[in-house]
PDB file of C-alpha atoms in Angstrom:
ATOM      1  CA  HIS A 127     -47.907 -80.245 -80.248  1.00  0.00           C
ATOM      2  CA  GLU A 128     -46.055 -77.523 -78.393  1.00  0.00           C
ATOM      3  CA  MET A 129     -43.222 -78.276 -76.014  1.00  0.00           C
ATOM      4  CA  VAL A 130     -42.501 -75.612 -73.403  1.00  0.00           C
ATOM      5  CA  SER A 131     -39.375 -75.867 -71.291  1.00  0.00           C
ATOM      6  CA  PRO A 132     -39.181 -74.581 -67.736  1.00  0.00           C
ATOM      7  CA  ARG A 133     -37.120 -71.456 -67.138  1.00  0.00           C
ATOM      8  CA  LEU A 134     -33.475 -72.307 -67.777  1.00  0.00           C
ATOM      9  CA  THR A 135     -31.235 -70.966 -65.012  1.00  0.00           C
ATOM     10  CA  SER A 136     -28.080 -73.049 -65.419  1.00  0.00           C
ATOM     11  CA  TRP A 137     -25.973 -74.937 -67.941  1.00  0.00           C
ATOM     12  CA  ARG A 138     -27.357 -78.148 -66.487  1.00  0.00           C
ATOM     13  CA  ASP A 139     -30.901 -77.025 -67.352  1.00  0.00           C
ATOM     14  CA  PHE A 140     -29.767 -76.166 -70.861  1.00  0.00           C
ATOM     15  CA  ASP A 141     -28.020 -79.501 -71.340  1.00  0.00           C
ATOM     16  CA  ASN A 142     -31.176 -81.313 -70.203  1.00  0.00           C
ATOM     17  CA  LEU A 143     -33.230 -79.365 -72.734  1.00  0.00           C
ATOM     18  CA  LEU A 144     -30.867 -80.378 -75.541  1.00  0.00           C
ATOM     19  CA  LYS A 145     -31.152 -84.023 -74.484  1.00  0.00           C
ATOM     20  CA  VAL A 146     -34.948 -83.784 -74.678  1.00  0.00           C
ATOM     21  CA  VAL A 147     -34.657 -82.282 -78.168  1.00  0.00           C
ATOM     22  CA  ASP A 148     -32.441 -85.197 -79.233  1.00  0.00           C
ATOM     23  CA  VAL A 149     -35.111 -87.672 -78.078  1.00  0.00           C
ATOM     24  CA  LEU A 150     -37.813 -85.753 -79.935  1.00  0.00           C
ATOM     25  CA  ASP A 151     -35.633 -85.747 -83.031  1.00  0.00           C
ATOM     26  CA  GLU A 152     -35.534 -89.559 -82.944  1.00  0.00           C
ATOM     27  CA  TYR A 153     -39.310 -89.945 -82.774  1.00  0.00           C
ATOM     28  CA  GLY A 154     -40.837 -86.726 -84.070  1.00  0.00           C
ATOM     29  CA  LYS A 155     -40.873 -84.304 -86.980  1.00  0.00           C
ATOM     30  CA  VAL A 156     -41.703 -80.672 -87.685  1.00  0.00           C
ATOM     31  CA  ASN A 157     -43.507 -78.942 -90.542  1.00  0.00           C
ATOM     32  CA  ARG A 158     -43.653 -75.357 -91.787  1.00  0.00           C
ATOM     33  CA  SER A 159     -46.271 -74.381 -89.230  1.00  0.00           C
ATOM     34  CA  CYS A 160     -43.827 -75.083 -86.397  1.00  0.00           C
ATOM     35  CA  GLY A 161     -41.583 -72.463 -84.847  1.00  0.00           C
ATOM     36  CA  MET A 162     -38.987 -72.118 -82.110  1.00  0.00           C
ATOM     37  CA  HIS A 163     -39.674 -69.297 -79.657  1.00  0.00           C
ATOM     38  CA  ILE A 164     -36.992 -68.098 -77.257  1.00  0.00           C
ATOM     39  CA  HIS A 165     -37.938 -65.993 -74.220  1.00  0.00           C
ATOM     40  CA  ILE A 166     -35.154 -63.915 -72.669  1.00  0.00           C
ATOM     41  CA  GLU A 167     -35.683 -62.214 -69.329  1.00  0.00           C
ATOM     42  CA  ILE A 168     -35.297 -58.426 -69.601  1.00  0.00           C
ATOM     43  CA  LYS A 169     -37.423 -57.412 -66.610  1.00  0.00           C
ATOM     44  CA  ASP A 170     -34.753 -54.977 -65.378  1.00  0.00           C
ATOM     45  CA  GLY A 171     -34.631 -53.224 -68.759  1.00  0.00           C
ATOM     46  CA  ASP A 172     -35.402 -49.517 -68.899  1.00  0.00           C
ATOM     47  CA  ASN A 173     -36.636 -47.270 -71.699  1.00  0.00           C
ATOM     48  CA  LYS A 174     -33.152 -46.778 -73.145  1.00  0.00           C
ATOM     49  CA  GLN A 175     -32.282 -50.473 -73.183  1.00  0.00           C
ATOM     50  CA  VAL A 176     -35.567 -51.633 -74.721  1.00  0.00           C
ATOM     51  CA  LYS A 177     -35.176 -48.913 -77.346  1.00  0.00           C
ATOM     52  CA  LYS A 178     -31.628 -50.094 -78.133  1.00  0.00           C
ATOM     53  CA  LEU A 179     -32.845 -53.681 -78.571  1.00  0.00           C
ATOM     54  CA  MET A 180     -35.570 -52.560 -80.985  1.00  0.00           C
ATOM     55  CA  LYS A 181     -32.991 -50.544 -82.935  1.00  0.00           C
ATOM     56  CA  PHE A 182     -30.677 -53.559 -83.162  1.00  0.00           C
ATOM     57  CA  LEU A 183     -33.496 -55.752 -84.474  1.00  0.00           C
ATOM     58  CA  THR A 184     -34.505 -53.078 -86.978  1.00  0.00           C
ATOM     59  CA  LYS A 185     -30.954 -52.674 -88.243  1.00  0.00           C
ATOM     60  CA  TYR A 186     -30.271 -56.389 -88.626  1.00  0.00           C
ATOM     61  CA  GLU A 187     -33.675 -57.955 -89.341  1.00  0.00           C
ATOM     62  CA  LYS A 188     -32.877 -58.577 -93.021  1.00  0.00           C
ATOM     63  CA  ALA A 189     -29.471 -59.953 -91.992  1.00  0.00           C
ATOM     64  CA  ILE A 190     -31.085 -62.372 -89.544  1.00  0.00           C
ATOM     65  CA  ASN A 191     -33.527 -63.462 -92.266  1.00  0.00           C
ATOM     66  CA  SER A 192     -30.588 -64.798 -94.259  1.00  0.00           C
ATOM     67  CA  ILE A 193     -29.880 -67.439 -91.597  1.00  0.00           C
ATOM     68  CA  LEU A 194     -33.519 -68.533 -91.418  1.00  0.00           C
ATOM     69  CA  ALA A 195     -35.418 -70.923 -93.642  1.00  0.00           C
ATOM     70  CA  PRO A 196     -36.987 -69.110 -96.651  1.00  0.00           C
ATOM     71  CA  SER A 197     -40.444 -69.840 -95.186  1.00  0.00           C
ATOM     72  CA  ARG A 198     -39.608 -67.611 -92.178  1.00  0.00           C
ATOM     73  CA  ARG A 199     -38.576 -64.576 -94.223  1.00  0.00           C
ATOM     74  CA  GLY A 200     -40.775 -61.631 -95.135  1.00  0.00           C
ATOM     75  CA  TYR A 201     -44.377 -62.505 -94.356  1.00  0.00           C
ATOM     76  CA  ASN A 202     -45.130 -65.610 -92.327  1.00  0.00           C
ATOM     77  CA  ASP A 203     -48.363 -66.104 -90.398  1.00  0.00           C
ATOM     78  CA  TYR A 204     -46.368 -66.981 -87.292  1.00  0.00           C
ATOM     79  CA  ALA A 205     -43.288 -64.748 -87.609  1.00  0.00           C
ATOM     80  CA  TYR A 206     -43.677 -61.821 -89.981  1.00  0.00           C
ATOM     81  CA  ASP A 207     -41.007 -59.177 -90.522  1.00  0.00           C
ATOM     82  CA  SER A 208     -41.348 -55.945 -88.591  1.00  0.00           C
ATOM     83  CA  PHE A 209     -40.098 -54.112 -91.680  1.00  0.00           C
ATOM     84  CA  ARG A 210     -41.063 -55.877 -94.898  1.00  0.00           C
ATOM     85  CA  ASP A 211     -40.373 -52.805 -97.025  1.00  0.00           C
ATOM     86  CA  GLU A 212     -37.059 -50.967 -97.258  1.00  0.00           C
ATOM     87  CA  ILE A 213     -37.160 -48.051 -94.790  1.00  0.00           C
ATOM     88  CA  ASN A 214     -34.554 -45.462 -93.836  1.00  0.00           C
ATOM     89  CA  LEU A 215     -33.056 -46.415 -90.480  1.00  0.00           C
ATOM     90  CA  LYS A 216     -32.713 -42.826 -89.314  1.00  0.00           C
ATOM     91  CA  GLU A 217     -36.473 -42.357 -89.664  1.00  0.00           C
ATOM     92  CA  VAL A 218     -37.223 -45.470 -87.614  1.00  0.00           C
ATOM     93  CA  PHE A 219     -34.627 -44.608 -84.968  1.00  0.00           C
ATOM     94  CA  GLY A 220     -36.055 -41.089 -84.730  1.00  0.00           C
ATOM     95  CA  TYR A 221     -39.527 -42.497 -84.191  1.00  0.00           C
ATOM     96  CA  LEU A 222     -38.288 -44.836 -81.452  1.00  0.00           C
ATOM     97  CA  ASN A 223     -36.335 -42.037 -79.751  1.00  0.00           C
ATOM     98  CA  GLY A 224     -39.546 -40.095 -79.234  1.00  0.00           C
ATOM     99  CA  LYS A 225     -41.360 -42.928 -77.453  1.00  0.00           C
ATOM    100  CA  SER A 226     -41.751 -43.615 -73.749  1.00  0.00           C
ATOM    101  CA  LEU A 227     -41.349 -47.186 -72.521  1.00  0.00           C
ATOM    102  CA  ARG A 228     -45.133 -47.671 -72.584  1.00  0.00           C
ATOM    103  CA  GLY A 229     -45.219 -46.254 -76.107  1.00  0.00           C
ATOM    104  CA  LEU A 230     -42.470 -48.632 -77.248  1.00  0.00           C
ATOM    105  CA  LEU A 231     -44.338 -51.625 -75.870  1.00  0.00           C
ATOM    106  CA  ARG A 232     -47.437 -50.597 -77.832  1.00  0.00           C
ATOM    107  CA  TYR A 233     -45.533 -50.239 -81.119  1.00  0.00           C
ATOM    108  CA  ASP A 234     -47.300 -52.748 -83.375  1.00  0.00           C
ATOM    109  CA  ARG A 235     -44.139 -53.682 -85.286  1.00  0.00           C
ATOM    110  CA  PHE A 236     -42.820 -55.332 -82.114  1.00  0.00           C
ATOM    111  CA  THR A 237     -45.887 -57.026 -80.682  1.00  0.00           C
ATOM    112  CA  GLY A 238     -48.090 -59.987 -81.505  1.00  0.00           C
ATOM    113  CA  ARG A 239     -47.138 -62.607 -84.075  1.00  0.00           C
ATOM    114  CA  GLY A 240     -44.137 -60.892 -85.601  1.00  0.00           C
ATOM    115  CA  LYS A 241     -40.536 -62.061 -85.316  1.00  0.00           C
ATOM    116  CA  TRP A 242     -39.883 -59.914 -82.255  1.00  0.00           C
ATOM    117  CA  ASN A 243     -42.479 -59.747 -79.484  1.00  0.00           C
ATOM    118  CA  PHE A 244     -42.226 -57.377 -76.523  1.00  0.00           C
ATOM    119  CA  LYS A 245     -45.860 -57.898 -75.535  1.00  0.00           C
ATOM    120  CA  ASN A 246     -44.917 -60.070 -72.537  1.00  0.00           C
ATOM    121  CA  PHE A 247     -42.548 -57.483 -71.080  1.00  0.00           C
ATOM    122  CA  ILE A 248     -45.092 -55.904 -68.742  1.00  0.00           C
ATOM    123  CA  GLN A 249     -46.577 -59.148 -67.404  1.00  0.00           C
ATOM    124  CA  HIS A 250     -43.579 -61.482 -67.498  1.00  0.00           C
ATOM    125  CA  GLY A 251     -40.543 -59.242 -68.052  1.00  0.00           C
ATOM    126  CA  THR A 252     -39.433 -61.100 -71.175  1.00  0.00           C
ATOM    127  CA  PHE A 253     -38.560 -60.490 -74.811  1.00  0.00           C
ATOM    128  CA  GLU A 254     -39.677 -63.218 -77.220  1.00  0.00           C
ATOM    129  CA  ASN A 255     -37.704 -64.126 -80.339  1.00  0.00           C
ATOM    130  CA  ARG A 256     -40.208 -65.909 -82.636  1.00  0.00           C
ATOM    131  CA  ALA A 257     -38.126 -65.803 -85.804  1.00  0.00           C
ATOM    132  CA  HIS A 258     -36.678 -69.312 -86.111  1.00  0.00           C
ATOM    133  CA  GLN A 259     -38.383 -72.162 -87.942  1.00  0.00           C
ATOM    134  CA  GLY A 260     -39.344 -75.253 -85.982  1.00  0.00           C
ATOM    135  CA  THR A 261     -36.472 -77.665 -85.454  1.00  0.00           C
ATOM    136  CA  LEU A 262     -35.594 -80.873 -83.613  1.00  0.00           C
ATOM    137  CA  CYS A 263     -31.869 -80.372 -84.161  1.00  0.00           C
ATOM    138  CA  SER A 264     -30.265 -79.711 -80.774  1.00  0.00           C
ATOM    139  CA  ALA A 265     -27.298 -77.930 -82.387  1.00  0.00           C
ATOM    140  CA  LYS A 266     -29.661 -75.426 -84.041  1.00  0.00           C
ATOM    141  CA  VAL A 267     -31.459 -74.880 -80.733  1.00  0.00           C
ATOM    142  CA  GLU A 268     -28.178 -74.360 -78.921  1.00  0.00           C
ATOM    143  CA  GLN A 269     -26.771 -71.867 -81.412  1.00  0.00           C
ATOM    144  CA  TRP A 270     -30.036 -69.926 -81.679  1.00  0.00           C
ATOM    145  CA  VAL A 271     -30.181 -69.503 -77.901  1.00  0.00           C
ATOM    146  CA  PHE A 272     -26.572 -68.289 -77.908  1.00  0.00           C
ATOM    147  CA  LEU A 273     -27.299 -65.809 -80.693  1.00  0.00           C
ATOM    148  CA  THR A 274     -30.497 -64.484 -79.090  1.00  0.00           C
ATOM    149  CA  GLN A 275     -28.758 -63.966 -75.759  1.00  0.00           C
ATOM    150  CA  ALA A 276     -25.900 -62.187 -77.526  1.00  0.00           C
ATOM    151  CA  ILE A 277     -28.277 -59.824 -79.336  1.00  0.00           C
ATOM    152  CA  VAL A 278     -30.040 -58.867 -76.095  1.00  0.00           C
ATOM    153  CA  SER A 279     -26.734 -58.433 -74.250  1.00  0.00           C
ATOM    154  CA  CYS A 280     -25.329 -56.268 -77.039  1.00  0.00           C
ATOM    155  CA  ALA A 281     -28.373 -54.011 -76.994  1.00  0.00           C
ATOM    156  CA  PHE A 282     -28.498 -53.747 -73.204  1.00  0.00           C
ATOM    157  CA  ASP A 283     -24.818 -53.498 -72.299  1.00  0.00           C
ATOM    158  CA  CYS A 284     -22.971 -52.072 -75.300  1.00  0.00           C
ATOM    159  CA  ARG A 285     -22.933 -48.824 -77.214  1.00  0.00           C
ATOM    160  CA  GLY A 286     -26.041 -48.016 -79.254  1.00  0.00           C
ATOM    161  CA  GLN A 287     -26.307 -48.679 -82.981  1.00  0.00           C
ATOM    162  CA  VAL A 288     -24.282 -46.391 -85.241  1.00  0.00           C
ATOM    163  CA  ILE A 289     -25.896 -45.649 -88.605  1.00  0.00           C
ATOM    164  CA  ARG A 290     -25.355 -43.332 -91.570  1.00  0.00           C
ATOM    165  CA  GLU A 291     -27.861 -40.945 -93.113  1.00  0.00           C
ATOM    166  CA  THR A 292     -28.584 -43.195 -96.092  1.00  0.00           C
ATOM    167  CA  ASP A 293     -28.700 -46.547 -94.268  1.00  0.00           C
ATOM    168  CA  THR A 294     -31.879 -48.583 -94.670  1.00  0.00           C
ATOM    169  CA  THR A 295     -33.324 -51.784 -93.276  1.00  0.00           C
ATOM    170  CA  LYS A 296     -31.490 -53.604 -96.104  1.00  0.00           C
ATOM    171  CA  THR A 297     -28.025 -52.081 -95.628  1.00  0.00           C
ATOM    172  CA  TYR A 298     -26.483 -54.490 -93.134  1.00  0.00           C
ATOM    173  CA  ASP A 299     -25.740 -58.181 -93.680  1.00  0.00           C
ATOM    174  CA  ILE A 300     -25.267 -61.105 -91.323  1.00  0.00           C
ATOM    175  CA  PHE A 301     -21.485 -60.885 -91.528  1.00  0.00           C
ATOM    176  CA  SER A 302     -21.440 -57.359 -90.125  1.00  0.00           C
ATOM    177  CA  MET A 303     -23.790 -58.414 -87.311  1.00  0.00           C
ATOM    178  CA  LEU A 304     -21.671 -61.419 -86.388  1.00  0.00           C
ATOM    179  CA  LYS A 305     -18.568 -59.233 -86.442  1.00  0.00           C
ATOM    180  CA  VAL A 306     -20.150 -56.791 -83.976  1.00  0.00           C
ATOM    181  CA  LEU A 307     -21.212 -59.565 -81.595  1.00  0.00           C
ATOM    182  CA  LYS A 308     -17.820 -61.284 -81.789  1.00  0.00           C
ATOM    183  CA  LYS A 309     -15.966 -58.004 -81.188  1.00  0.00           C
ATOM    184  CA  GLN A 310     -17.945 -57.575 -77.961  1.00  0.00           C
ATOM    185  CA  ASN A 311     -17.084 -61.167 -76.925  1.00  0.00           C
ATOM    186  CA  LEU A 312     -20.771 -62.069 -76.879  1.00  0.00           C
ATOM    187  CA  ILE A 313     -20.339 -65.013 -79.250  1.00  0.00           C
ATOM    188  CA  ASP A 314     -17.258 -67.120 -79.960  1.00  0.00           C
ATOM    189  CA  LYS A 315     -15.595 -68.265 -83.158  1.00  0.00           C
ATOM    190  CA  SER A 316     -17.607 -71.478 -83.281  1.00  0.00           C
ATOM    191  CA  THR A 317     -20.918 -69.586 -83.331  1.00  0.00           C
ATOM    192  CA  VAL A 318     -19.612 -67.230 -86.019  1.00  0.00           C
ATOM    193  CA  ALA A 319     -18.515 -70.218 -88.115  1.00  0.00           C
ATOM    194  CA  TRP A 320     -21.853 -71.975 -87.518  1.00  0.00           C
ATOM    195  CA  TYR A 321     -23.889 -69.076 -88.842  1.00  0.00           C
ATOM    196  CA  LYS A 322     -21.599 -68.383 -91.770  1.00  0.00           C
ATOM    197  CA  ARG A 323     -22.078 -72.003 -92.755  1.00  0.00           C
ATOM    198  CA  ARG A 324     -25.848 -71.761 -92.250  1.00  0.00           C
ATOM    199  CA  HIS A 325     -25.926 -68.628 -94.409  1.00  0.00           C
ATOM    200  CA  ARG A 326     -24.089 -70.431 -97.196  1.00  0.00           C
ATOM    201  CA  ILE A 327     -26.398 -73.474 -97.051  1.00  0.00           C
ATOM    202  CA  LEU A 328     -29.613 -71.446 -96.901  1.00  0.00           C
ATOM    203  CA  ASN A 329     -28.683 -69.015 -99.662  1.00  0.00           C
ATOM    204  CA  GLU A 330     -27.010 -71.261-102.223  1.00  0.00           C
ATOM    205  CA  THR A 331     -28.335 -70.916-105.738  1.00  0.00           C
ATOM    206  CA  ASN A 332     -28.387 -73.878-108.091  1.00  0.00           C
TER     207      ASN A 332
END
C-alpha cells in the first residue's frame, strides 16, 4: 500500500503526519520494495537554482548513500544512483552549465525512477527525493524531511558548490555535507548528531 500525505504547510500538519506514522508502525511493516518519497515545492526556482540543486546532489550523492540502507545504494529498481560510476565533477558541472531550464529537466540522470526526480517540476513545481528506504519510524521521517529541506534551501539560497579540478563523485563524504548545512544554519546539532549516528550504524563492519 502507498500512503500519500496532503501538502504540509505548517508544523501542525507535520506533527499530525508523524502521529499517523506512529500508528502505522504499531500495526504495519515495510519491506525492501518500499520507499519514502519527499516532494519539496520549488515552483519559483529558476534555471540557476535548479542547476545548483542538481550540482549539490551530484557532489554529495555518494555521501548521502552512506546514510541509506545498503539496498538503496547504487542500483535499485526504485531509486537508482544518478552517477553509479566515478565521474569528474568539473565535467558534470560543465555539462549542466550549458543547459537551459528545459534541457535540465530533460536530463535523464534526474528524471524517472532515480533517487532525484525533477520530472514533476513543470506540472507540479516540485522536486522529489526518492532516495530513502521505506520506514515506519517517525524519527527517521522527521529527520529525512529536515535534511531534504536543508539541501534544497542550500542549493537555492546559498553560494554554489565549490570544487577542485580533480574532485569526483566519490570525493565528498557525509561529514563534509553535514558541516556545510550546519554552517548555513539549515540543520541543527541534533540533526547532525542523528545522521552521524545513522552513518555509524549503517556502515559498521563486523
